[in-house]
GROMACS .gro file of C-alpha atoms in nm:
model
  505
    1MET     CA    1   3.089   1.640   6.223
    2GLU     CA    2   3.287   1.777   6.515
    3ASN     CA    3   3.578   1.572   6.645
    4GLU     CA    4   3.424   1.594   6.990
    5GLY     CA    5   3.616   1.472   7.290
    6GLU     CA    6   3.964   1.469   7.134
    7THR     CA    7   4.227   1.445   7.404
    8VAL     CA    8   4.601   1.503   7.379
    9VAL     CA    9   4.848   1.352   7.624
   10GLY     CA   10   4.969   1.633   7.847
   11THR     CA   11   5.026   1.696   8.217
   12SER     CA   12   4.939   1.453   8.494
   13GLU     CA   13   4.632   1.667   8.566
   14ASP     CA   14   4.525   1.639   8.203
   15LYS     CA   15   4.548   1.260   8.231
   16LYS     CA   16   4.328   1.259   8.543
   17ARG     CA   17   4.057   1.438   8.347
   18ARG     CA   18   4.070   1.193   8.058
   19PRO     CA   19   3.803   0.928   8.017
   20VAL     CA   20   3.881   0.600   8.191
   21TYR     CA   21   3.943   0.423   7.861
   22LEU     CA   22   4.221   0.670   7.775
   23ARG     CA   23   4.413   0.635   8.101
   24GLY     CA   24   4.708   0.412   8.172
   25ILE     CA   25   4.826   0.380   7.815
   26ASN     CA   26   5.197   0.374   7.890
   27ASN     CA   27   5.236   0.037   7.718
   28LEU     CA   28   5.274  -0.093   7.366
   29MET     CA   29   4.985  -0.054   7.121
   30TYR     CA   30   4.900  -0.229   6.797
   31LEU     CA   31   4.690  -0.044   6.542
   32GLY     CA   32   4.488  -0.217   6.272
   33TRP     CA   33   4.281  -0.046   6.008
   34SER     CA   34   4.064  -0.118   5.707
   35GLU     CA   35   3.975   0.117   5.425
   36GLY     CA   36   3.930   0.142   5.050
   37PHE     CA   37   3.615  -0.063   4.982
   38HIS     CA   38   3.337   0.027   5.227
   39ASP     CA   39   3.288   0.078   5.601
   40ALA     CA   40   3.642   0.170   5.702
   41GLY     CA   41   3.744   0.114   6.063
   42VAL     CA   42   4.024   0.136   6.318
   43THR     CA   43   4.115  -0.081   6.617
   44VAL     CA   44   4.382  -0.027   6.883
   45ILE     CA   45   4.494  -0.319   7.101
   46ASP     CA   46   4.734  -0.297   7.394
   47ASN     CA   47   5.005  -0.548   7.488
   48ASN     CA   48   4.770  -0.727   7.728
   49GLY     CA   49   4.537  -0.818   7.442
   50ASP     CA   50   4.273  -0.566   7.554
   51ILE     CA   51   4.087  -0.364   7.291
   52VAL     CA   52   4.154  -0.004   7.386
   53PHE     CA   53   3.950   0.154   7.107
   54ALA     CA   54   3.757   0.045   6.798
   55SER     CA   55   3.530   0.249   6.575
   56HIS     CA   56   3.401   0.313   6.223
   57SER     CA   57   3.519   0.599   6.005
   58GLU     CA   58   3.158   0.697   5.934
   59ARG     CA   59   3.102   0.792   6.298
   60PHE     CA   60   3.372   1.059   6.269
   61SER     CA   61   3.313   1.185   5.913
   62GLY     CA   62   2.932   1.168   5.915
   63ASN     CA   63   2.938   0.988   5.577
   64LYS     CA   64   2.748   0.660   5.603
   65ASN     CA   65   2.964   0.356   5.518
   66ASP     CA   66   3.261   0.585   5.462
   67LYS     CA   67   3.527   0.375   5.288
   68TYR     CA   68   3.825   0.592   5.386
   69ILE     CA   69   3.986   0.685   5.717
   70GLY     CA   70   3.936   1.060   5.740
   71LYS     CA   71   4.140   1.321   5.922
   72TYR     CA   72   3.908   1.333   6.225
   73LEU     CA   73   3.945   0.962   6.303
   74SER     CA   74   4.316   0.941   6.223
   75GLY     CA   75   4.375   1.258   6.424
   76PHE     CA   76   4.181   1.119   6.720
   77VAL     CA   77   4.383   0.797   6.719
   78ASP     CA   78   4.719   0.972   6.672
   79ALA     CA   79   4.646   1.224   6.949
   80ASN     CA   80   4.548   0.966   7.204
   81TRP     CA   81   4.773   0.667   7.129
   82GLY     CA   82   5.019   0.770   6.859
   83ASN     CA   83   5.320   0.780   7.091
   84ASN     CA   84   5.253   0.426   7.211
   85ILE     CA   85   5.178   0.253   6.880
   86VAL     CA   86   5.462   0.022   6.784
   87HIS     CA   87   5.298  -0.156   6.490
   88LYS     CA   88   5.045  -0.043   6.227
   89ALA     CA   89   4.879  -0.326   6.032
   90PHE     CA   90   4.664  -0.283   5.722
   91PHE     CA   91   4.392  -0.545   5.672
   92GLU     CA   92   4.474  -0.652   5.315
   93LYS     CA   93   4.746  -0.668   5.046
   94PRO     CA   94   4.702  -0.362   4.822
   95LEU     CA   95   4.928  -0.481   4.539
   96LEU     CA   96   4.765  -0.824   4.524
   97LYS     CA   97   4.423  -0.656   4.519
   98LYS     CA   98   4.538  -0.445   4.221
   99THR     CA   99   4.598  -0.763   4.020
  100ARG     CA  100   4.238  -0.867   4.073
  101GLN     CA  101   4.108  -0.519   3.992
  102LEU     CA  102   4.302  -0.529   3.662
  103TYR     CA  103   4.163  -0.875   3.587
  104ALA     CA  104   3.809  -0.755   3.666
  105GLY     CA  105   3.838  -0.455   3.438
  106GLN     CA  106   3.809  -0.203   3.721
  107LEU     CA  107   4.045   0.034   3.543
  108GLU     CA  108   3.931   0.353   3.714
  109THR     CA  109   3.987   0.199   4.056
  110PHE     CA  110   4.314   0.048   3.940
  111ILE     CA  111   4.468   0.373   3.817
  112SER     CA  112   4.340   0.611   4.087
  113PRO     CA  113   4.454   0.482   4.424
  114ARG     CA  114   4.415   0.691   4.740
  115PRO     CA  115   4.704   0.700   4.991
  116LEU     CA  116   4.646   0.494   5.307
  117ALA     CA  117   4.581   0.678   5.633
  118TRP     CA  118   4.904   0.545   5.784
  119LYS     CA  119   5.220   0.386   5.649
  120PRO     CA  120   5.175   0.019   5.735
  121ASP     CA  121   5.440  -0.187   5.916
  122SER     CA  122   5.262  -0.497   5.782
  123THR     CA  123   4.987  -0.581   5.536
  124GLN     CA  124   4.769  -0.883   5.606
  125TYR     CA  125   4.555  -1.089   5.375
  126HIS     CA  126   4.195  -0.964   5.370
  127HIS     CA  127   4.037  -1.299   5.458
  128LYS     CA  128   4.306  -1.371   5.717
  129SER     CA  129   4.215  -1.043   5.892
  130HIS     CA  130   3.850  -1.153   5.902
  131ALA     CA  131   3.958  -1.496   6.030
  132ALA     CA  132   4.170  -1.337   6.305
  133ALA     CA  133   3.887  -1.106   6.414
  134ALA     CA  134   3.670  -1.414   6.456
  135PHE     CA  135   3.912  -1.665   6.601
  136GLN     CA  136   4.128  -1.452   6.829
  137THR     CA  137   3.821  -1.301   6.998
  138SER     CA  138   3.667  -1.645   7.057
  139ASP     CA  139   3.703  -1.867   7.363
  140PHE     CA  140   3.834  -2.157   7.152
  141THR     CA  141   4.193  -2.278   7.162
  142GLU     CA  142   4.144  -2.434   6.819
  143SER     CA  143   3.874  -2.411   6.554
  144ALA     CA  144   3.778  -2.415   6.192
  145THR     CA  145   3.724  -2.053   6.089
  146VAL     CA  146   3.493  -1.973   5.800
  147VAL     CA  147   3.513  -1.640   5.615
  148ILE     CA  148   3.253  -1.542   5.351
  149ASP     CA  149   3.222  -1.195   5.200
  150SER     CA  150   3.195  -1.016   4.866
  151ILE     CA  151   3.565  -1.021   4.787
  152GLY     CA  152   3.908  -0.981   4.940
  153GLU     CA  153   4.212  -0.961   4.715
  154TRP     CA  154   4.101  -1.274   4.527
  155ASP     CA  155   3.940  -1.492   4.795
  156CYS     CA  156   3.564  -1.477   4.843
  157THR     CA  157   3.510  -1.783   5.067
  158THR     CA  158   3.777  -1.946   5.282
  159ILE     CA  159   3.810  -2.199   5.560
  160TRP     CA  160   4.106  -2.179   5.797
  161LYS     CA  161   4.238  -2.431   6.047
  162THR     CA  162   4.314  -2.206   6.340
  163GLY     CA  163   4.481  -2.261   6.676
  164TYR     CA  164   4.761  -2.144   6.908
  165LYS     CA  165   5.122  -2.245   6.932
  166ASP     CA  166   5.326  -2.098   7.217
  167SER     CA  167   5.037  -1.854   7.276
  168LYS     CA  168   5.055  -1.724   6.918
  169ALA     CA  169   4.765  -1.769   6.682
  170THR     CA  170   4.827  -1.993   6.381
  171TYR     CA  171   4.641  -1.998   6.050
  172LYS     CA  172   4.635  -2.255   5.773
  173LYS     CA  173   4.401  -2.197   5.480
  174VAL     CA  174   4.244  -2.530   5.387
  175TYR     CA  175   3.975  -2.423   5.142
  176SER     CA  176   3.918  -2.129   4.909
  177GLU     CA  177   3.667  -2.008   4.648
  178LYS     CA  178   3.812  -1.721   4.445
  179TYR     CA  179   3.679  -1.434   4.237
  180PRO     CA  180   3.446  -1.422   4.055
  181ASN     CA  181   3.283  -1.712   4.244
  182SER     CA  182   3.139  -1.505   4.529
  183ILE     CA  183   2.840  -1.560   4.755
  184GLY     CA  184   2.865  -1.205   4.883
  185LEU     CA  185   2.876  -1.045   4.537
  186TRP     CA  186   2.579  -1.258   4.433
  187TYR     CA  187   2.371  -1.149   4.734
  188SER     CA  188   2.468  -0.783   4.689
  189ALA     CA  189   2.379  -0.797   4.318
  190LEU     CA  190   2.035  -0.933   4.411
  191THR     CA  191   1.997  -0.659   4.671
  192LYS     CA  192   2.056  -0.404   4.396
  193TYR     CA  193   1.827  -0.591   4.155
  194VAL     CA  194   1.524  -0.543   4.383
  195GLY     CA  195   1.592  -0.171   4.418
  196LEU     CA  196   1.794  -0.160   4.741
  197ARG     CA  197   2.146  -0.023   4.802
  198PRO     CA  198   2.416  -0.293   4.770
  199LEU     CA  199   2.679  -0.312   5.047
  200ASP     CA  200   2.430  -0.139   5.276
  201GLU     CA  201   2.078  -0.278   5.261
  202GLU     CA  202   2.136  -0.652   5.235
  203TYR     CA  203   1.971  -0.684   5.575
  204ILE     CA  204   1.652  -0.531   5.429
  205PHE     CA  205   1.663  -0.785   5.146
  206MET     CA  206   1.697  -1.059   5.411
  207GLY     CA  207   1.394  -0.923   5.602
  208MET     CA  208   1.192  -0.906   5.282
  209ALA     CA  209   1.220  -1.286   5.249
  210ALA     CA  210   0.959  -1.343   5.523
  211PHE     CA  211   0.696  -1.183   5.298
  212GLY     CA  212   0.765  -1.409   5.000
  213HIS     CA  213   0.753  -1.778   4.918
  214LEU     CA  214   0.989  -2.027   4.764
  215ASP     CA  215   0.963  -2.062   4.387
  216LYS     CA  216   1.146  -2.364   4.237
  217THR     CA  217   1.207  -2.200   3.901
  218CYS     CA  218   1.339  -1.884   4.068
  219VAL     CA  219   1.567  -2.101   4.285
  220LYS     CA  220   1.704  -2.268   3.972
  221LYS     CA  221   1.780  -1.934   3.810
  222LEU     CA  222   1.940  -1.804   4.130
  223LYS     CA  223   2.167  -2.108   4.152
  224ALA     CA  224   2.275  -2.051   3.793
  225LEU     CA  225   2.362  -1.694   3.881
  226LEU     CA  226   2.564  -1.806   4.182
  227GLU     CA  227   2.747  -2.091   4.011
  228LEU     CA  228   2.795  -1.969   3.653
  229THR     CA  229   2.791  -1.590   3.646
  230ASN     CA  230   3.020  -1.303   3.741
  231ASN     CA  231   2.778  -1.111   3.960
  232HIS     CA  232   3.028  -0.827   4.007
  233ARG     CA  233   2.882  -0.677   3.688
  234GLY     CA  234   2.524  -0.690   3.818
  235ILE     CA  235   2.223  -0.891   3.699
  236PRO     CA  236   2.066  -0.818   3.357
  237ALA     CA  237   1.730  -0.642   3.375
  238GLY     CA  238   1.440  -0.885   3.339
  239TYR     CA  239   1.643  -1.194   3.425
  240LEU     CA  240   1.426  -1.260   3.732
  241ASP     CA  241   1.060  -1.200   3.645
  242TYR     CA  242   0.922  -1.252   3.996
  243PRO     CA  243   0.797  -1.029   4.278
  244ASN     CA  244   1.081  -0.894   4.493
  245GLU     CA  245   0.958  -1.087   4.795
  246VAL     CA  246   0.975  -1.415   4.602
  247ILE     CA  247   1.329  -1.334   4.486
  248ALA     CA  248   1.426  -1.258   4.846
  249ALA     CA  249   1.274  -1.580   4.986
  250SER     CA  250   1.428  -1.795   4.712
  251ALA     CA  251   1.768  -1.623   4.752
  252GLN     CA  252   1.764  -1.686   5.128
  253HIS     CA  253   1.698  -2.054   5.058
  254VAL     CA  254   1.987  -2.078   4.809
  255LEU     CA  255   2.218  -1.890   5.045
  256GLU     CA  256   2.144  -2.122   5.337
  257GLU     CA  257   2.185  -2.433   5.122
  258LYS     CA  258   2.530  -2.312   5.014
  259LEU     CA  259   2.630  -2.218   5.369
  260PHE     CA  260   2.529  -2.559   5.505
  261LYS     CA  261   2.771  -2.727   5.262
  262ILE     CA  262   3.058  -2.493   5.353
  263PHE     CA  263   3.004  -2.541   5.725
  264GLU     CA  264   2.980  -2.918   5.690
  265LEU     CA  265   3.322  -2.909   5.524
  266ALA     CA  266   3.454  -2.684   5.801
  267ARG     CA  267   3.322  -2.932   6.059
  268THR     CA  268   3.565  -3.195   5.923
  269TYR     CA  269   3.849  -2.982   6.061
  270SER     CA  270   3.703  -2.902   6.404
  271ASP     CA  271   3.382  -2.915   6.608
  272ASN     CA  272   3.448  -2.554   6.705
  273ILE     CA  273   3.361  -2.305   6.431
  274CYS     CA  274   3.430  -1.932   6.410
  275TYR     CA  275   3.261  -1.725   6.142
  276GLY     CA  276   3.346  -1.386   5.991
  277GLY     CA  277   3.305  -1.175   5.677
  278GLY     CA  278   3.008  -0.963   5.572
  279VAL     CA  279   2.780  -1.261   5.496
  280ALA     CA  280   2.796  -1.345   5.869
  281LEU     CA  281   2.555  -1.053   5.925
  282ASN     CA  282   2.272  -1.264   5.782
  283CYS     CA  283   2.114  -1.347   6.118
  284VAL     CA  284   1.841  -1.570   5.963
  285ALA     CA  285   2.102  -1.802   5.815
  286ASN     CA  286   2.310  -1.775   6.135
  287THR     CA  287   2.022  -1.915   6.339
  288LYS     CA  288   1.999  -2.228   6.126
  289LEU     CA  289   2.376  -2.270   6.140
  290GLN     CA  290   2.358  -2.242   6.520
  291LEU     CA  291   2.106  -2.527   6.531
  292LEU     CA  292   2.348  -2.748   6.336
  293HIS     CA  293   2.671  -2.637   6.506
  294ASN     CA  294   2.656  -2.590   6.882
  295ASN     CA  295   3.011  -2.455   6.919
  296LEU     CA  296   2.972  -2.150   6.694
  297TRP     CA  297   3.122  -1.802   6.753
  298ILE     CA  298   3.028  -1.516   6.524
  299MET     CA  299   3.230  -1.204   6.582
  300PRO     CA  300   2.973  -0.926   6.640
  301ASN     CA  301   3.131  -0.694   6.382
  302PRO     CA  302   3.221  -0.940   6.104
  303GLY     CA  303   3.236  -0.697   5.810
  304ASP     CA  304   3.520  -0.482   5.681
  305ALA     CA  305   3.532  -0.246   5.980
  306GLY     CA  306   3.578  -0.555   6.196
  307GLY     CA  307   3.868  -0.650   5.970
  308SER     CA  308   4.061  -0.370   6.139
  309LEU     CA  309   4.037  -0.566   6.463
  310GLY     CA  310   4.169  -0.874   6.280
  311ALA     CA  311   4.465  -0.681   6.140
  312ALA     CA  312   4.556  -0.552   6.487
  313ALA     CA  313   4.507  -0.901   6.632
  314LEU     CA  314   4.749  -1.051   6.379
  315ALA     CA  315   5.007  -0.787   6.468
  316TYR     CA  316   4.959  -0.857   6.838
  317GLY     CA  317   4.968  -1.233   6.782
  318GLY     CA  318   4.784  -1.369   7.084
  319LYS     CA  319   4.429  -1.408   7.215
  320ILE     CA  320   4.224  -1.087   7.221
  321ASN     CA  321   4.015  -1.019   7.532
  322TRP     CA  322   3.672  -0.960   7.381
  323LYS     CA  323   3.458  -0.825   7.665
  324THR     CA  324   3.219  -0.574   7.517
  325PRO     CA  325   3.119  -0.413   7.187
  326PHE     CA  326   3.117  -0.069   7.351
  327LEU     CA  327   3.460   0.040   7.225
  328GLY     CA  328   3.409   0.376   7.055
  329ARG     CA  329   3.396   0.737   7.178
  330ASP     CA  330   3.250   0.814   7.517
  331ILE     CA  331   2.957   1.035   7.619
  332ASP     CA  332   3.026   1.073   7.988
  333ALA     CA  333   2.715   1.205   8.164
  334SER     CA  334   2.741   1.420   8.475
  335SER     CA  335   2.447   1.243   8.643
  336THR     CA  336   2.430   0.880   8.761
  337PRO     CA  337   2.313   0.592   8.541
  338GLU     CA  338   2.011   0.555   8.770
  339HIS     CA  339   1.912   0.917   8.716
  340ILE     CA  340   1.955   0.885   8.337
  341ALA     CA  341   1.751   0.564   8.335
  342GLN     CA  342   1.477   0.737   8.533
  343GLU     CA  343   1.464   1.014   8.273
  344VAL     CA  344   1.446   0.760   7.991
  345VAL     CA  345   1.167   0.556   8.150
  346GLU     CA  346   0.966   0.866   8.237
  347GLU     CA  347   0.978   0.973   7.870
  348LEU     CA  348   0.879   0.622   7.757
  349LEU     CA  349   0.578   0.624   7.992
  350LYS     CA  350   0.480   0.972   7.877
  351ASN     CA  351   0.542   0.956   7.498
  352GLY     CA  352   0.624   0.592   7.420
  353VAL     CA  353   0.955   0.666   7.246
  354VAL     CA  354   1.294   0.807   7.350
  355GLY     CA  355   1.655   0.815   7.238
  356ILE     CA  356   1.952   0.722   7.457
  357ALA     CA  357   2.311   0.825   7.393
  358HIS     CA  358   2.538   0.735   7.684
  359GLY     CA  359   2.876   0.575   7.744
  360ARG     CA  360   3.098   0.439   7.470
  361SER     CA  361   2.948   0.387   7.125
  362GLU     CA  362   2.903   0.042   6.970
  363PHE     CA  363   3.167  -0.115   6.745
  364GLY     CA  364   2.957  -0.279   6.479
  365PRO     CA  365   2.649  -0.210   6.268
  366ARG     CA  366   2.391  -0.265   6.541
  367ALA     CA  367   2.272  -0.038   6.819
  368LEU     CA  368   2.300  -0.238   7.142
  369GLY     CA  369   2.176   0.013   7.398
  370ASN     CA  370   2.430   0.296   7.411
  371ARG     CA  371   2.311   0.469   7.090
  372SER     CA  372   1.954   0.343   7.062
  373LEU     CA  373   1.605   0.463   6.983
  374LEU     CA  374   1.376   0.287   7.231
  375ALA     CA  375   1.002   0.241   7.233
  376ASP     CA  376   0.728   0.072   7.435
  377PRO     CA  377   0.678  -0.257   7.245
  378ARG     CA  378   0.328  -0.329   7.374
  379GLY     CA  379   0.125  -0.084   7.165
  380LYS     CA  380  -0.006  -0.189   6.824
  381ASP     CA  381   0.108   0.139   6.668
  382ALA     CA  382   0.465   0.138   6.805
  383LYS     CA  383   0.620  -0.022   6.497
  384ASP     CA  384   0.446   0.210   6.251
  385ARG     CA  385   0.534   0.511   6.464
  386ILE     CA  386   0.907   0.431   6.465
  387ASN     CA  387   0.902   0.350   6.096
  388THR     CA  388   0.744   0.690   6.033
  389ILE     CA  389   1.004   0.867   6.245
  390LYS     CA  390   1.292   0.695   6.067
  391LYS     CA  391   1.119   0.695   5.724
  392ARG     CA  392   1.166   0.320   5.685
  393GLN     CA  393   0.975   0.064   5.480
  394LYS     CA  394   0.675  -0.058   5.682
  395PHE     CA  395   0.762  -0.427   5.634
  396ARG     CA  396   1.091  -0.396   5.818
  397PRO     CA  397   1.114  -0.555   6.166
  398PHE     CA  398   1.250  -0.409   6.487
  399ALA     CA  399   1.464  -0.585   6.744
  400PRO     CA  400   1.369  -0.647   7.106
  401VAL     CA  401   1.618  -0.582   7.383
  402ILE     CA  402   1.534  -0.791   7.690
  403ARG     CA  403   1.675  -0.880   8.034
  404GLU     CA  404   1.863  -1.206   7.988
  405GLU     CA  405   1.682  -1.388   8.269
  406ASN     CA  406   1.342  -1.316   8.110
  407ALA     CA  407   1.433  -1.402   7.754
  408HIS     CA  408   1.313  -1.764   7.771
  409GLU     CA  409   0.964  -1.642   7.864
  410TYR     CA  410   0.929  -1.450   7.536
  411PHE     CA  411   1.154  -1.627   7.283
  412GLU     CA  412   1.258  -1.979   7.189
  413ILE     CA  413   1.631  -1.919   7.230
  414HIS     CA  414   1.843  -2.221   7.149
  415SER     CA  415   2.195  -2.099   7.216
  416LYS     CA  416   2.388  -2.312   7.461
  417ASP     CA  417   2.369  -2.060   7.745
  418GLY     CA  418   2.034  -1.904   7.658
  419SER     CA  419   2.188  -1.569   7.565
  420SER     CA  420   2.196  -1.364   7.243
  421PRO     CA  421   2.385  -1.045   7.329
  422TYR     CA  422   2.472  -0.911   6.980
  423MET     CA  423   2.157  -0.950   6.763
  424SER     CA  424   2.335  -1.217   6.558
  425PHE     CA  425   2.041  -1.458   6.553
  426VAL     CA  426   1.660  -1.460   6.520
  427TYR     CA  427   1.429  -1.665   6.743
  428ASP     CA  428   1.060  -1.753   6.743
  429GLY     CA  429   0.836  -1.543   6.965
  430LEU     CA  430   0.635  -1.717   7.239
  431LYS     CA  431   0.398  -1.432   7.332
  432LYS     CA  432   0.177  -1.195   7.140
  433ASP     CA  433   0.165  -0.905   7.389
  434CYS     CA  434   0.454  -0.716   7.224
  435PRO     CA  435   0.359  -0.716   6.855
  436ALA     CA  436   0.594  -0.432   6.760
  437ILE     CA  437   0.905  -0.654   6.785
  438LEU     CA  438   0.780  -0.960   6.592
  439HIS     CA  439   0.841  -1.000   6.220
  440LYS     CA  440   0.593  -1.140   5.966
  441ASP     CA  441   0.723  -1.493   6.036
  442ASN     CA  442   0.686  -1.452   6.417
  443THR     CA  443   1.063  -1.419   6.470
  444ALA     CA  444   1.268  -1.150   6.634
  445ARG     CA  445   1.635  -1.053   6.620
  446VAL     CA  446   1.682  -1.077   6.994
  447GLN     CA  447   1.935  -0.893   7.210
  448THR     CA  448   1.963  -1.027   7.565
  449VAL     CA  449   2.123  -0.815   7.837
  450PRO     CA  450   2.287  -0.979   8.142
  451TRP     CA  451   2.270  -0.829   8.488
  452ASN     CA  452   2.637  -0.718   8.472
  453SER     CA  453   2.621  -0.551   8.130
  454PRO     CA  454   2.847  -0.244   8.098
  455SER     CA  455   2.572  -0.065   7.905
  456ILE     CA  456   2.316   0.165   8.061
  457ILE     CA  457   2.049  -0.035   7.876
  458ARG     CA  458   2.039  -0.285   8.164
  459THR     CA  459   1.961  -0.015   8.419
  460ILE     CA  460   1.688   0.117   8.188
  461LEU     CA  461   1.537  -0.232   8.143
  462ASP     CA  462   1.536  -0.297   8.519
  463LEU     CA  463   1.353   0.027   8.592
  464TRP     CA  464   1.112  -0.028   8.300
  465TYR     CA  465   1.036  -0.377   8.439
  466GLU     CA  466   0.967  -0.233   8.784
  467GLU     CA  467   0.728   0.025   8.639
  468THR     CA  468   0.544  -0.191   8.384
  469GLY     CA  469   0.614  -0.561   8.446
  470CYS     CA  470   0.747  -0.578   8.089
  471PRO     CA  471   1.113  -0.690   8.065
  472LEU     CA  472   1.179  -0.574   7.710
  473LEU     CA  473   1.184  -0.269   7.484
  474LEU     CA  474   1.179  -0.209   7.112
  475ASN     CA  475   1.533  -0.112   7.008
  476THR     CA  476   1.661   0.038   6.684
  477SER     CA  477   1.961   0.248   6.590
  478LEU     CA  478   1.969   0.615   6.682
  479ASN     CA  479   2.049   0.776   6.349
  480ILE     CA  480   1.914   1.027   6.105
  481ARG     CA  481   1.809   0.862   5.777
  482GLY     CA  482   2.110   0.830   5.548
  483LYS     CA  483   2.350   0.910   5.831
  484PRO     CA  484   2.559   0.691   6.062
  485MET     CA  485   2.454   0.610   6.417
  486VAL     CA  486   2.483   0.891   6.666
  487ASP     CA  487   2.832   0.904   6.817
  488THR     CA  488   2.862   1.236   7.004
  489CYS     CA  489   2.648   1.484   7.197
  490ASN     CA  490   2.632   1.702   6.885
  491ASP     CA  491   2.494   1.408   6.686
  492ALA     CA  492   2.235   1.336   6.957
  493HIS     CA  493   2.122   1.699   6.955
  494ALA     CA  494   2.092   1.691   6.574
  495PHE     CA  495   1.871   1.382   6.594
  496GLU     CA  496   1.651   1.548   6.853
  497MET     CA  497   1.610   1.858   6.635
  498GLN     CA  498   1.548   1.657   6.315
  499TYR     CA  499   1.278   1.428   6.450
  500GLY     CA  500   1.138   1.601   6.757
  501VAL     CA  501   1.217   1.297   6.971
  502LYS     CA  502   1.376   1.351   7.310
  503VAL     CA  503   1.729   1.207   7.339
  504VAL     CA  504   1.876   1.156   7.685
  505TYR     CA  505   2.253   1.211   7.679
   0.00000   0.00000   0.00000
C-alpha cells in the first residue's frame, strides 16, 4: 500500500499546503503505540490534550489486523511530528509479559521477540492503558473503570478507581482476574470452535446468537469452560455437541451474566463507569449494561489499537479532548461537501449502492461515514446485494446510519441524550419499512449523526432525506474482503475496480 499523503516539515509555503490537521504543530507531542499481539496502533496527542493523529497499522500496511507497526506508519508519524515528540509511551510492560508467556508455554513467542517501532521513554501496564483510553476521554471527573480483554501481561479483567488530582489522572486497581481466567480468551476460543477467526470475527459470533436459542446444558458446559479451563489452548473437538447458533446464544447469555456481576462490583466504587478492552466491542452486552448503568462511557476504539491512545494519555497525564473518531489520514477533495454529497445521492438513486471515501479516516473498527459502503435500506434485496458484494455470510446484519433528530422515530434508543454516535449499542426497530438494517431479533446497531458532525455523512443524509423522505442509510465498512478499511485514494480505486461499485472520493 502506498504511503499516500506523507508530508515533511519544510518551508512556510510547504506548511500552508499541508492538511489542516498537520498545521500548527510547534508544541510538545506525546506518542503512544501498541503492537505485538494484534491490531497495532499509534496515537499522537499535543500539549493541549487534543488528539492530533490516531490510526491502525493495518491501514498503512494493507495487512488486516497487523500486529506490528510497519515502516509506512512509523515513517508517516516521524516525518510529520517526530521533531515535536517529547515522550514515547508503549502500551504494556514487555518484560512482565515475557514472564506470562514463559508460564503459558509460548516458547516460540518468548524466544523470538521483534524490536519495537520506537525506543520507549515509558512502558505502561496493558490494562492501565485501556483504562486511560476510557477514562481520560470521558466527561467524568471520577469513575470506576472496567477493563476486560483476552489478556494483558497477566491481567484479563480489572476494575480501577479513577479520578483527577491537580488535573492529573489517577489510577488505583481495586480488582483483578489474572491469566488463565479470561473472559476474552474464552469468547475467542468459542469463536474459533464454531469455525470463525479468533481475534477478528467475534462480532460475527455475537451476531450468530440471534439465530439460536438458550440451552441449559450448553450453558452449564460453557460456564465450566469459563471458570475451570485454560481457554488459551482452545476447546477440545466435540466438547460442545450443539448447533453453532445454540453455542453462540448460550455463550452470549453466559457472557452477559458474568459482565453484570463485574459491573455491579464496579458500581460500589462509583456511579460513573468507563469501559474498555476488546470485550467492550460486544454491542449486544453493552446495550444491557447501558440499561443498568445510566452513566456509562465506552471508548469507541476499546481494543488494542485504542490502547495506543491510553499510553499517550498516561504520558500526557491530563484529560484528553475526545471530539471525533475521524483521526486518521485525510482524503481532501477538491470539490465541496455539497457537491460530493450530490454525487453520492445520485448514485444511490440510480444504482442503490455507493462507496464514500472523504475526509479523515476512522480510528476504530467501525466505518462511521468517512470510509463507508452505503445503500438504500428500503429495498428487500439491499441486504443480500451488499452481502454478495462483500462475500459475507447472509445471516450477518448491517448497521443503519441516521440523522440524530429522526432516530427516535425508527429505534427505541434508551441512552440519556437519545444519541448513539459510535455503533456501540443495539436498539429495537420501530418500523418495518427499512428491512435491510434490522437483524433477526429486530435490533439494529445504530449510528446517529448530529447536525454538526464533522463527517460528510451528515450532508449526505440531509440530501438523501430531501430526495426520498428517508432519514437513514445502510452503512457498512468500505473494504475488500480480507483487507482493512479503505484509507487512501489508491485504496478507494482498488475497491472500485474489485467490486464494480462506484466510490466517490
